[in-house]
CSV table of C-alpha atoms and ligand atoms in Angstrom, one decimal:
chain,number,residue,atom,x,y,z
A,1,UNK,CA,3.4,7.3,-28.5
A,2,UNK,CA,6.3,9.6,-29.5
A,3,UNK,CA,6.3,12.8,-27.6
A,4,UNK,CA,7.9,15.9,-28.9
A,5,UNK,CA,9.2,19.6,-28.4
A,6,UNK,CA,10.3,21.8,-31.0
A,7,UNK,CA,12.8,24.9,-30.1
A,8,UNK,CA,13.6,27.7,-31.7
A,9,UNK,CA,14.2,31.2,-31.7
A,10,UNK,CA,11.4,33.5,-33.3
A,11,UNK,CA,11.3,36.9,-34.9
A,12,UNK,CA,9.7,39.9,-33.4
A,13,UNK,CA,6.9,41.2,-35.4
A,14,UNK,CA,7.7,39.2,-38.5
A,15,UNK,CA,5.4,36.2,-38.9
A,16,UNK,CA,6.5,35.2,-42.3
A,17,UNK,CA,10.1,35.0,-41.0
A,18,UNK,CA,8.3,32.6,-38.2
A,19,UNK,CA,6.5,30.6,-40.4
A,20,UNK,CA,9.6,29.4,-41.9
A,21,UNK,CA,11.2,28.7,-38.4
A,22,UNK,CA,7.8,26.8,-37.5
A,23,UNK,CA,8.4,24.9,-41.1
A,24,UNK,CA,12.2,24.1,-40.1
A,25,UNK,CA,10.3,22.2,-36.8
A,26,UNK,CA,8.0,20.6,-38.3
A,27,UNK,CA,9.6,19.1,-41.0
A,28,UNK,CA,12.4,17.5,-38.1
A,29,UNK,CA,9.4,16.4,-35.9
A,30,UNK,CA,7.9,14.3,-39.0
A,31,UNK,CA,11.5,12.6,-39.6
A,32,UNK,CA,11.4,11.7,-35.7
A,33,UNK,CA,7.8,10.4,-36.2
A,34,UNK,CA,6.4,12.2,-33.7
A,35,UNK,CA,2.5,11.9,-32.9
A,36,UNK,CA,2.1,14.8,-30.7
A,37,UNK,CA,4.4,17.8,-31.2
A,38,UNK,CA,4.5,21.0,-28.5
A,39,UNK,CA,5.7,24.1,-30.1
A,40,UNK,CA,6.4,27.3,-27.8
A,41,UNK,CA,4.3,30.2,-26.8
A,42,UNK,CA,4.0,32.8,-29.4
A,43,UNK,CA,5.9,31.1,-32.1
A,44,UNK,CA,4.1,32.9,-34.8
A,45,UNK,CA,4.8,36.4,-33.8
A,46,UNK,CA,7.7,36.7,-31.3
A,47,UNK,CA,7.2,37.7,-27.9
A,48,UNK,CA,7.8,41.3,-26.2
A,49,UNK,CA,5.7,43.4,-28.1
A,50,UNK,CA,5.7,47.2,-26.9
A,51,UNK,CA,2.3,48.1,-27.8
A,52,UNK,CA,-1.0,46.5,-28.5
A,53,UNK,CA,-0.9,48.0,-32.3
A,54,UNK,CA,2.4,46.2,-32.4
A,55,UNK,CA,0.8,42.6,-31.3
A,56,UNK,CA,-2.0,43.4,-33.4
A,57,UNK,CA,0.0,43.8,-36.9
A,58,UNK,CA,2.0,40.1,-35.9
A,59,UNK,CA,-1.6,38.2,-34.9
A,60,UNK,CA,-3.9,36.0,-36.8
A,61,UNK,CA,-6.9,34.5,-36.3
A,62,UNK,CA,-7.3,31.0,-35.7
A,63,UNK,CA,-7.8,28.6,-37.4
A,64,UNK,CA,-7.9,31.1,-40.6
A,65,UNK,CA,-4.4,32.4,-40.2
A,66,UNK,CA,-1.3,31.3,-42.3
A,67,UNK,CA,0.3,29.6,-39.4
A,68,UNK,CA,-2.9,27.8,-38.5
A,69,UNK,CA,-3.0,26.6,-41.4
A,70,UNK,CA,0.5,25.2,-42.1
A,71,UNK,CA,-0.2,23.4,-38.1
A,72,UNK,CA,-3.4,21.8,-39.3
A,73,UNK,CA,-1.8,20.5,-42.9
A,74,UNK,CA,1.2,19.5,-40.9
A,75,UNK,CA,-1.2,17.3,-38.7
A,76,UNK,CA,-3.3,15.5,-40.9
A,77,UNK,CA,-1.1,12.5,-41.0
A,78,UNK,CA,-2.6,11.2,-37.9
A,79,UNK,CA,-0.6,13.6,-35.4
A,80,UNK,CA,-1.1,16.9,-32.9
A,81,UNK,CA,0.5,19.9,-32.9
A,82,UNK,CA,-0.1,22.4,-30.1
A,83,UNK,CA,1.8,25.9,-31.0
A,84,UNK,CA,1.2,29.4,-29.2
A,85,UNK,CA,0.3,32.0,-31.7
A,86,UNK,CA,-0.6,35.8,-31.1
A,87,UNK,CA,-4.5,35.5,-31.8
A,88,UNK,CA,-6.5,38.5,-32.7
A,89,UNK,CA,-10.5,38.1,-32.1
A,90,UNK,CA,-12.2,41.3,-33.0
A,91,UNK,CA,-10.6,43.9,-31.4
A,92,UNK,CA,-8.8,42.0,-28.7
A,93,UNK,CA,-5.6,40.1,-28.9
A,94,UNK,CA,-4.8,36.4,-27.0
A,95,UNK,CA,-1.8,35.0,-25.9
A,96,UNK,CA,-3.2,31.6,-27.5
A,97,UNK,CA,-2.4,28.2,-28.0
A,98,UNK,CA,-4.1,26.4,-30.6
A,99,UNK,CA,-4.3,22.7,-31.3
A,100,UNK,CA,-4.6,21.1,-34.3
A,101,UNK,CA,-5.1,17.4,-35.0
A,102,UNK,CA,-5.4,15.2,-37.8
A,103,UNK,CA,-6.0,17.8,-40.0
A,104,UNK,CA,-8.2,19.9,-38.0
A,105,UNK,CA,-8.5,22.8,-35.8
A,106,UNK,CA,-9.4,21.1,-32.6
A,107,UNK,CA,-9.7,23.9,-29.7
A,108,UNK,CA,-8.0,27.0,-28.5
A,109,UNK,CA,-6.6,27.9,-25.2
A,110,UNK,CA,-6.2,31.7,-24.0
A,111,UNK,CA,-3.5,32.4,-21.4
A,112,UNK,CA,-5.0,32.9,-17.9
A,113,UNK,CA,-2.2,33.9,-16.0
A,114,UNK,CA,-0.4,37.1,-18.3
A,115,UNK,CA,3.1,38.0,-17.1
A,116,UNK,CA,4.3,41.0,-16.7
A,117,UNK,CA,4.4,43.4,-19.3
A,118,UNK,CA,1.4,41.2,-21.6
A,119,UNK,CA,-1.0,42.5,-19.3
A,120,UNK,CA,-0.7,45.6,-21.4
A,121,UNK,CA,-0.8,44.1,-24.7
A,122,UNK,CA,-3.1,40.3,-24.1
A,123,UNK,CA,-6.8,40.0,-22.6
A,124,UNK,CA,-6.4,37.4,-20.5
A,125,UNK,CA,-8.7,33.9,-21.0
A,126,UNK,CA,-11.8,33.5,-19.7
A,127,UNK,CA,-12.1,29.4,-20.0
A,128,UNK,CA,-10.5,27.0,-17.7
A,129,UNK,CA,-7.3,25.2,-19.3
A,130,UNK,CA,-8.7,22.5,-21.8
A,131,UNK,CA,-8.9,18.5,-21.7
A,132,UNK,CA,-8.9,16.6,-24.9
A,133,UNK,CA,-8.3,13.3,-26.1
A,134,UNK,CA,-5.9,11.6,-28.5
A,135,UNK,CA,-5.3,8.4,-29.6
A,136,UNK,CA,-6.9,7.1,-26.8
A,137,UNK,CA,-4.8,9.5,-24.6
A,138,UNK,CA,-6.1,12.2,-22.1
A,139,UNK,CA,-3.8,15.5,-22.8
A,140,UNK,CA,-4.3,18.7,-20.5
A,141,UNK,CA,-2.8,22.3,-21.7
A,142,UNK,CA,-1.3,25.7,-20.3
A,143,UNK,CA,0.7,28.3,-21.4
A,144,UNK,CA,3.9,29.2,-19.7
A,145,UNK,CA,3.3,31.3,-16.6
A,146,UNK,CA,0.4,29.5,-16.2
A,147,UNK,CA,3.0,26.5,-14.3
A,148,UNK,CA,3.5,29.2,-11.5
A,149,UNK,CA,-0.1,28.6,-10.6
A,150,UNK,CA,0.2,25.0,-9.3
A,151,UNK,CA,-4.0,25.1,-9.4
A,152,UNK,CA,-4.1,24.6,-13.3
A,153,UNK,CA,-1.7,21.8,-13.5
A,154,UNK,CA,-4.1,19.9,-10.2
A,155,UNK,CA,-7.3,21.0,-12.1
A,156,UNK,CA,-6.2,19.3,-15.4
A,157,UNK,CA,-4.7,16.0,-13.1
A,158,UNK,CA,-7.5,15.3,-11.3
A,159,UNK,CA,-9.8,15.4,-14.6
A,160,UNK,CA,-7.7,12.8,-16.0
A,161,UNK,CA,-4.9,14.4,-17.8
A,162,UNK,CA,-2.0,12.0,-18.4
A,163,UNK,CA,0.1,14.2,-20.3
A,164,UNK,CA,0.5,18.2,-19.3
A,165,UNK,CA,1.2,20.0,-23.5
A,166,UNK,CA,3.2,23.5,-22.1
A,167,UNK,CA,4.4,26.0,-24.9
A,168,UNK,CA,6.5,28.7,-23.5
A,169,UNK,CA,9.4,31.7,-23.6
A,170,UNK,CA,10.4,31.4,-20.5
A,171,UNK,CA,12.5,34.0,-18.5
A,172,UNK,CA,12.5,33.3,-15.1
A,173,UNK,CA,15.1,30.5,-14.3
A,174,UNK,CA,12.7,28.3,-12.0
A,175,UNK,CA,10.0,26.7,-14.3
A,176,UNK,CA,12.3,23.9,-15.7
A,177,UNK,CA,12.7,22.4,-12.0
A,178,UNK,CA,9.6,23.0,-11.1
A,179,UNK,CA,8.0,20.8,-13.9
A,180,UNK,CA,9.5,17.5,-12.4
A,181,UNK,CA,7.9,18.9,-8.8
A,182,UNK,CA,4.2,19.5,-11.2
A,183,UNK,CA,4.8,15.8,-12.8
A,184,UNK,CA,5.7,14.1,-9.3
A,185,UNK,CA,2.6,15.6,-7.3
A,186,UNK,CA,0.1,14.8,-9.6
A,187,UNK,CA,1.7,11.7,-11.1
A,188,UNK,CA,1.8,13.2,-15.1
A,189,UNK,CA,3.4,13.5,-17.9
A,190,UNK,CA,4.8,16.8,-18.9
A,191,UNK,CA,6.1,18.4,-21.7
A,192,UNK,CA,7.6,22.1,-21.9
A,193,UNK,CA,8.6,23.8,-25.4
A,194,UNK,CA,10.3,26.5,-24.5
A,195,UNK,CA,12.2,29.1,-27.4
A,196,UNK,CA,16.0,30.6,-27.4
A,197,UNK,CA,17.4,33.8,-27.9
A,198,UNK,CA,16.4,37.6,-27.3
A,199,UNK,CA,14.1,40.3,-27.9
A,200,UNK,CA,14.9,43.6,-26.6
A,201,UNK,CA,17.3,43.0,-23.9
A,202,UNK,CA,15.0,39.8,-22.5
A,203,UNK,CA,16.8,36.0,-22.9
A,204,UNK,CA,14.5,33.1,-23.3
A,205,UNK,CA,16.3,30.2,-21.7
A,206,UNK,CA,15.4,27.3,-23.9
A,207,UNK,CA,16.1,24.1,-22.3
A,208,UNK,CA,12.6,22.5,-23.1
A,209,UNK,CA,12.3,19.2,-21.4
A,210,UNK,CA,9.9,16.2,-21.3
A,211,UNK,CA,8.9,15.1,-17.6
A,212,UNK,CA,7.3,11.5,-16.4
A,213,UNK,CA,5.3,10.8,-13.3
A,214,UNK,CA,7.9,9.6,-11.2
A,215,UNK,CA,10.1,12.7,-11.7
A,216,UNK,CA,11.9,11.4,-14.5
A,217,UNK,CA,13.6,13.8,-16.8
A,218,UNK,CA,13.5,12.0,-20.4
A,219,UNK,CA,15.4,14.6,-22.0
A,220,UNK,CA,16.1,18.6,-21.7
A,221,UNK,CA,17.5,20.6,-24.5
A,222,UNK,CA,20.4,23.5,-24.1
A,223,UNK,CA,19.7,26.5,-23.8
A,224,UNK,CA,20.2,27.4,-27.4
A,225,UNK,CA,19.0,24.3,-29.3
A,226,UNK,CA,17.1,24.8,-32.4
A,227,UNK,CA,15.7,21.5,-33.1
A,228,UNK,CA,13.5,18.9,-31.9
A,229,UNK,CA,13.6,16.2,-29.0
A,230,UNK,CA,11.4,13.0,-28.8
A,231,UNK,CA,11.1,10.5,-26.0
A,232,UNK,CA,8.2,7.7,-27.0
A,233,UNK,CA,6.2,7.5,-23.8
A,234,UNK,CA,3.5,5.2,-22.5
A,235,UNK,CA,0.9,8.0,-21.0
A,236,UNK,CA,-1.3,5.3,-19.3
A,237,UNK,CA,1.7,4.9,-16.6
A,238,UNK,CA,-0.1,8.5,-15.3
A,239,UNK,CA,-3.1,6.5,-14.4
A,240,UNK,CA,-1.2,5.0,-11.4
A,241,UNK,CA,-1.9,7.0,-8.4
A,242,UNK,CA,-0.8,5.2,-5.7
A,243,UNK,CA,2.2,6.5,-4.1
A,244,UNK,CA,2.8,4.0,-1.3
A,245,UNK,CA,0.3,0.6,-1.4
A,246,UNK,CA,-1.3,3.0,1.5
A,247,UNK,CA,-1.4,5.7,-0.4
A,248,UNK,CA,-3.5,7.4,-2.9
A,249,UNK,CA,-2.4,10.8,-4.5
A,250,UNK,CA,-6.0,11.5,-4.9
A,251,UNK,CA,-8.0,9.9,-2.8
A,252,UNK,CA,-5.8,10.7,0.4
A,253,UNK,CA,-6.4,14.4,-0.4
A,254,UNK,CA,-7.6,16.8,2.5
A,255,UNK,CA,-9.4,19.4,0.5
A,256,UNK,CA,-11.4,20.8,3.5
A,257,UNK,CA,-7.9,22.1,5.3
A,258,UNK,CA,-6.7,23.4,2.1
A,259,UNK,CA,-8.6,27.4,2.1
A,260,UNK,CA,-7.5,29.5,4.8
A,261,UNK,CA,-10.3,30.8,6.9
B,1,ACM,C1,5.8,33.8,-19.8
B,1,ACM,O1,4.8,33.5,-19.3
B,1,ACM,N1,6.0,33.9,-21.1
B,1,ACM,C2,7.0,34.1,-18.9
């Protein structure tokens, strides 16, 4: 299976400027064949929105929207896509990722864990990060900050997720280590999609990165790539769970110790 991660920089508040970016990746993941594509957080709208009326005039709904819908055309050859894209739902607004596959809106994921200033702008999601299958292939989801919470990545590994799909504009300077630490504990797959550039005075750091069970690091961008990477990856190796032949990642768990009193 080839695995991929589109980066870019996005435009605040202008989604058809972003719909062109999100064409530019697209068409470059297709020529590198991949099969499932990760796409950053929020690649429809741009990030650091001031107000909630801002957010509001950038969002879509999904799958309705005119970036769901170039995502779900783009995946009808047989592929995913999984992009972040400003939802709007009524009168509230989600820091969303949505995945489309073969053609098809397949589910939605809402942010759990809003940093910083989105907690004045997002509602945060109410459902527990989503498992789905693909070509035979168990795939797991969060959305940026949501990797400070090691609790989401665990929950998704120990339901079977092989392979951990991540958009993200990431600002702190600690996630892209810290995914090899996620892969290596609970023996998946990862794949980060980070975006470049700045809005406002903030830097997104880029350097999206694909991560295997053993801590490997396939590939990780620059920081100002705008492009795609692949790696073709075999996602059953995350089914191996045995970190010495005495050893089970799972099994030797000690869950009882693990809440303080
Ligand atoms: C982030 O969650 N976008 C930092």
């Amino acid at each position: 299976m080839i695995l991929s991660v589109g980066q870019s920089h996005f435009e605040l508040g202008d989604p058809a400027a972003n719909l062109d970016h999100l064409r530019f990746l697209l068409d470059e993941a297709a020529r590198q064949s991949a099969d499932v594509l990760v796409l950053p957080e929020l690649a429809s709208s741009g990030y650091l929105f001031a107000t909630p009326a801002e957010a509001s005039a950038a969002a879509e709904e999904i799958p309705t929207g005119p970036a769901s819908r170039l995502l779900a055309e783009w995946s009808r050859d047989e592929r995913l896509v999984v992009c972040g894209i400003c939802e709007k739902s009524g009168e509230l607004l989600f820091n969303s990722a949505a995945v489309f596959a073969s053609g098809a809106h397949l589910l939605t994921y809402r942010k759990l864990h809003l940093f910083n200033t989105e907690k004045a702008i997002f509602s945060p999601g109410a459902l527990p990060p989503p498992l789905f299958a693909f070509q035979g292939f168990r795939f797991g989801l969060m959305i940026c900050f949501d990797w400070f919470f090691p609790e989401v990545t665990r929950r998704l590994a120990l339901e079977g997720a092989q392979v951990i799909l991540h958009p993200a504009n990431l600002v702190l300077p600690y996630c892209q280590a810290a995914m090899i630490t996620r892969s290596i504990e609970n023996r998946v797959f990862t794949a980060t999609a980070n975006r470049t550039g700045s809005e406002r005075g903030v830097t997104f750091s880029g350097m999206s990165q694909v991560t295997g069970p053993k801590g490997e690091l396939f590939f990780r961008a620059s920081g100002d790539l705008r492009g795609v990477l692949s790696v073709e990856i075999d996602p059953a190796r995350a089914d191996d769970k045995w970190v010495t032949p005495a050893n089970h990642l799972f099994d030797d768990r000690r869950p009882e110790f693990y809440t303080p009193d």
